[in-house]
N, C-alpha and C. Protein backbone atom coordinates (compact mmCIF):
# COMPACT_ATOMS: atom_id res chain seq x y z
N MET A 1 4.27 3.67 11.17
CA MET A 1 4.48 2.62 10.19
C MET A 1 5.98 2.56 9.86
N GLU A 2 6.48 1.34 9.71
CA GLU A 2 7.90 1.13 9.45
C GLU A 2 8.09 0.14 8.31
N ALA A 3 9.30 0.10 7.77
CA ALA A 3 9.62 -0.88 6.74
C ALA A 3 9.45 -2.28 7.33
N GLY A 4 8.84 -3.18 6.57
CA GLY A 4 8.60 -4.54 7.03
C GLY A 4 7.20 -4.76 7.57
N ASP A 5 6.47 -3.67 7.83
CA ASP A 5 5.10 -3.80 8.34
C ASP A 5 4.17 -4.35 7.27
N LYS A 6 3.18 -5.11 7.71
CA LYS A 6 2.15 -5.60 6.80
C LYS A 6 0.97 -4.65 6.88
N VAL A 7 0.46 -4.26 5.72
CA VAL A 7 -0.65 -3.31 5.66
C VAL A 7 -1.77 -3.87 4.79
N THR A 8 -2.96 -3.27 4.92
CA THR A 8 -4.15 -3.66 4.17
C THR A 8 -4.73 -2.42 3.52
N MET A 9 -5.20 -2.55 2.28
CA MET A 9 -5.82 -1.43 1.57
C MET A 9 -7.18 -1.12 2.20
N ILE A 10 -7.50 0.16 2.37
CA ILE A 10 -8.78 0.55 2.95
C ILE A 10 -9.71 1.17 1.91
N LYS A 11 -9.27 1.17 0.64
CA LYS A 11 -10.06 1.75 -0.43
C LYS A 11 -9.66 1.06 -1.73
N ASP A 12 -10.62 0.87 -2.66
CA ASP A 12 -10.27 0.36 -3.99
C ASP A 12 -9.39 1.40 -4.68
N LEU A 13 -8.27 0.96 -5.22
CA LEU A 13 -7.32 1.88 -5.87
C LEU A 13 -7.10 1.49 -7.32
N LYS A 14 -7.25 2.44 -8.22
CA LYS A 14 -6.93 2.21 -9.63
C LYS A 14 -5.42 2.36 -9.79
N VAL A 15 -4.83 1.47 -10.58
CA VAL A 15 -3.39 1.54 -10.85
C VAL A 15 -3.19 2.45 -12.05
N LYS A 16 -2.37 3.48 -11.85
CA LYS A 16 -2.12 4.45 -12.92
C LYS A 16 -1.54 3.77 -14.14
N GLY A 17 -2.07 4.08 -15.33
CA GLY A 17 -1.56 3.53 -16.57
C GLY A 17 -1.99 2.10 -16.83
N SER A 18 -2.98 1.62 -16.09
CA SER A 18 -3.44 0.25 -16.23
C SER A 18 -4.94 0.19 -15.95
N SER A 19 -5.57 -0.90 -16.36
CA SER A 19 -6.98 -1.09 -16.04
C SER A 19 -7.14 -1.87 -14.74
N LEU A 20 -6.05 -2.20 -14.09
CA LEU A 20 -6.04 -2.98 -12.86
C LEU A 20 -6.57 -2.17 -11.68
N VAL A 21 -7.34 -2.80 -10.81
CA VAL A 21 -7.85 -2.17 -9.59
C VAL A 21 -7.42 -3.03 -8.40
N ILE A 22 -6.82 -2.39 -7.39
CA ILE A 22 -6.46 -3.08 -6.16
C ILE A 22 -7.65 -2.94 -5.22
N LYS A 23 -8.23 -4.05 -4.81
CA LYS A 23 -9.46 -4.07 -4.02
C LYS A 23 -9.20 -3.82 -2.53
N ILE A 24 -10.26 -3.38 -1.84
CA ILE A 24 -10.21 -3.22 -0.39
C ILE A 24 -9.82 -4.57 0.24
N GLY A 25 -8.93 -4.52 1.23
CA GLY A 25 -8.54 -5.74 1.93
C GLY A 25 -7.30 -6.42 1.36
N THR A 26 -6.82 -5.94 0.21
CA THR A 26 -5.61 -6.53 -0.37
C THR A 26 -4.43 -6.23 0.56
N LYS A 27 -3.63 -7.25 0.81
CA LYS A 27 -2.50 -7.09 1.73
C LYS A 27 -1.23 -6.71 0.98
N ALA A 28 -0.34 -6.02 1.69
CA ALA A 28 0.94 -5.59 1.13
C ALA A 28 1.97 -5.54 2.24
N VAL A 29 3.24 -5.57 1.86
CA VAL A 29 4.34 -5.45 2.80
C VAL A 29 5.11 -4.18 2.45
N VAL A 30 5.33 -3.32 3.43
CA VAL A 30 6.06 -2.07 3.22
C VAL A 30 7.54 -2.39 3.09
N ARG A 31 8.13 -2.01 1.96
CA ARG A 31 9.56 -2.21 1.73
C ARG A 31 10.37 -1.00 2.18
N ASN A 32 9.83 0.20 1.92
CA ASN A 32 10.56 1.43 2.20
C ASN A 32 9.55 2.56 2.34
N ILE A 33 9.86 3.53 3.20
CA ILE A 33 9.02 4.71 3.34
C ILE A 33 9.78 5.89 2.77
N ASN A 34 9.17 6.55 1.78
CA ASN A 34 9.79 7.72 1.15
C ASN A 34 9.14 8.96 1.73
N ASP A 35 9.82 9.61 2.67
CA ASP A 35 9.27 10.82 3.27
C ASP A 35 9.19 11.90 2.21
N GLY A 36 8.10 12.59 2.22
CA GLY A 36 7.88 13.65 1.26
C GLY A 36 6.50 14.22 1.46
N LYS A 37 6.03 14.92 0.46
CA LYS A 37 4.75 15.60 0.55
C LYS A 37 3.58 14.63 0.78
N ASP A 38 3.58 13.49 0.10
CA ASP A 38 2.44 12.58 0.15
C ASP A 38 2.67 11.33 0.99
N HIS A 39 3.81 11.21 1.65
CA HIS A 39 4.13 10.03 2.46
C HIS A 39 3.94 8.75 1.65
N GLN A 40 4.71 8.59 0.61
CA GLN A 40 4.62 7.42 -0.27
C GLN A 40 5.27 6.20 0.39
N LEU A 41 4.64 5.06 0.19
CA LEU A 41 5.17 3.79 0.69
C LEU A 41 5.55 2.92 -0.50
N ASP A 42 6.76 2.39 -0.49
CA ASP A 42 7.19 1.44 -1.50
C ASP A 42 6.77 0.07 -0.99
N CYS A 43 5.79 -0.55 -1.65
CA CYS A 43 5.20 -1.79 -1.14
C CYS A 43 5.28 -2.92 -2.16
N LYS A 44 5.22 -4.15 -1.65
CA LYS A 44 5.01 -5.31 -2.48
C LYS A 44 3.57 -5.74 -2.24
N VAL A 45 2.70 -5.52 -3.23
CA VAL A 45 1.27 -5.79 -3.10
C VAL A 45 0.98 -7.19 -3.60
N ASP A 46 0.23 -7.97 -2.82
CA ASP A 46 -0.14 -9.34 -3.20
C ASP A 46 -0.88 -9.34 -4.53
N GLY A 47 -0.42 -10.15 -5.47
CA GLY A 47 -1.08 -10.31 -6.76
C GLY A 47 -0.78 -9.21 -7.76
N VAL A 48 -0.03 -8.19 -7.36
CA VAL A 48 0.26 -7.07 -8.26
C VAL A 48 1.75 -6.89 -8.43
N GLY A 49 2.50 -6.88 -7.33
CA GLY A 49 3.94 -6.69 -7.38
C GLY A 49 4.35 -5.41 -6.67
N GLU A 50 5.53 -4.91 -7.02
CA GLU A 50 6.07 -3.72 -6.39
C GLU A 50 5.38 -2.46 -6.91
N MET A 51 5.00 -1.57 -6.00
CA MET A 51 4.42 -0.30 -6.41
C MET A 51 4.43 0.69 -5.26
N MET A 52 4.21 1.96 -5.58
CA MET A 52 4.13 3.02 -4.59
C MET A 52 2.66 3.21 -4.20
N VAL A 53 2.41 3.34 -2.92
CA VAL A 53 1.05 3.53 -2.40
C VAL A 53 1.09 4.70 -1.42
N THR A 54 0.08 5.55 -1.47
CA THR A 54 -0.02 6.66 -0.53
C THR A 54 -0.48 6.13 0.82
N ALA A 55 0.16 6.59 1.88
CA ALA A 55 -0.08 6.05 3.23
C ALA A 55 -1.52 6.21 3.69
N LYS A 56 -2.24 7.22 3.21
CA LYS A 56 -3.61 7.42 3.68
C LYS A 56 -4.58 6.36 3.17
N PHE A 57 -4.15 5.50 2.23
CA PHE A 57 -5.02 4.47 1.67
C PHE A 57 -4.76 3.09 2.27
N VAL A 58 -3.91 3.02 3.31
CA VAL A 58 -3.62 1.73 3.95
C VAL A 58 -3.74 1.84 5.46
N LYS A 59 -3.94 0.68 6.09
CA LYS A 59 -3.89 0.62 7.55
C LYS A 59 -3.04 -0.59 7.91
N LYS A 60 -2.49 -0.54 9.09
CA LYS A 60 -1.66 -1.65 9.55
C LYS A 60 -2.51 -2.89 9.72
N ALA A 61 -2.04 -4.01 9.18
CA ALA A 61 -2.80 -5.27 9.24
C ALA A 61 -2.71 -5.87 10.64
N ASN A 62 -3.77 -6.54 11.05
CA ASN A 62 -3.78 -7.22 12.33
C ASN A 62 -2.86 -8.44 12.26
N PRO A 63 -2.11 -8.72 13.30
CA PRO A 63 -1.26 -9.91 13.30
C PRO A 63 -2.13 -11.17 13.29
N PRO A 64 -1.64 -12.24 12.66
CA PRO A 64 -2.44 -13.49 12.56
C PRO A 64 -2.69 -14.14 13.90
């Protein structure tokens, strides 16, 4: 996975500190990859905005 890749959520995710839930199938664009213990992705999530997502909860989206 690289910066600029389009990804899709593979699990419903609760947003920390909020009652918002990101549903399965929600699309996002990877802005930056922060190498570290949990492989965090800095993403722009559709309908939510900028946030960090753990790589194990996304898969690369199929091209249109």
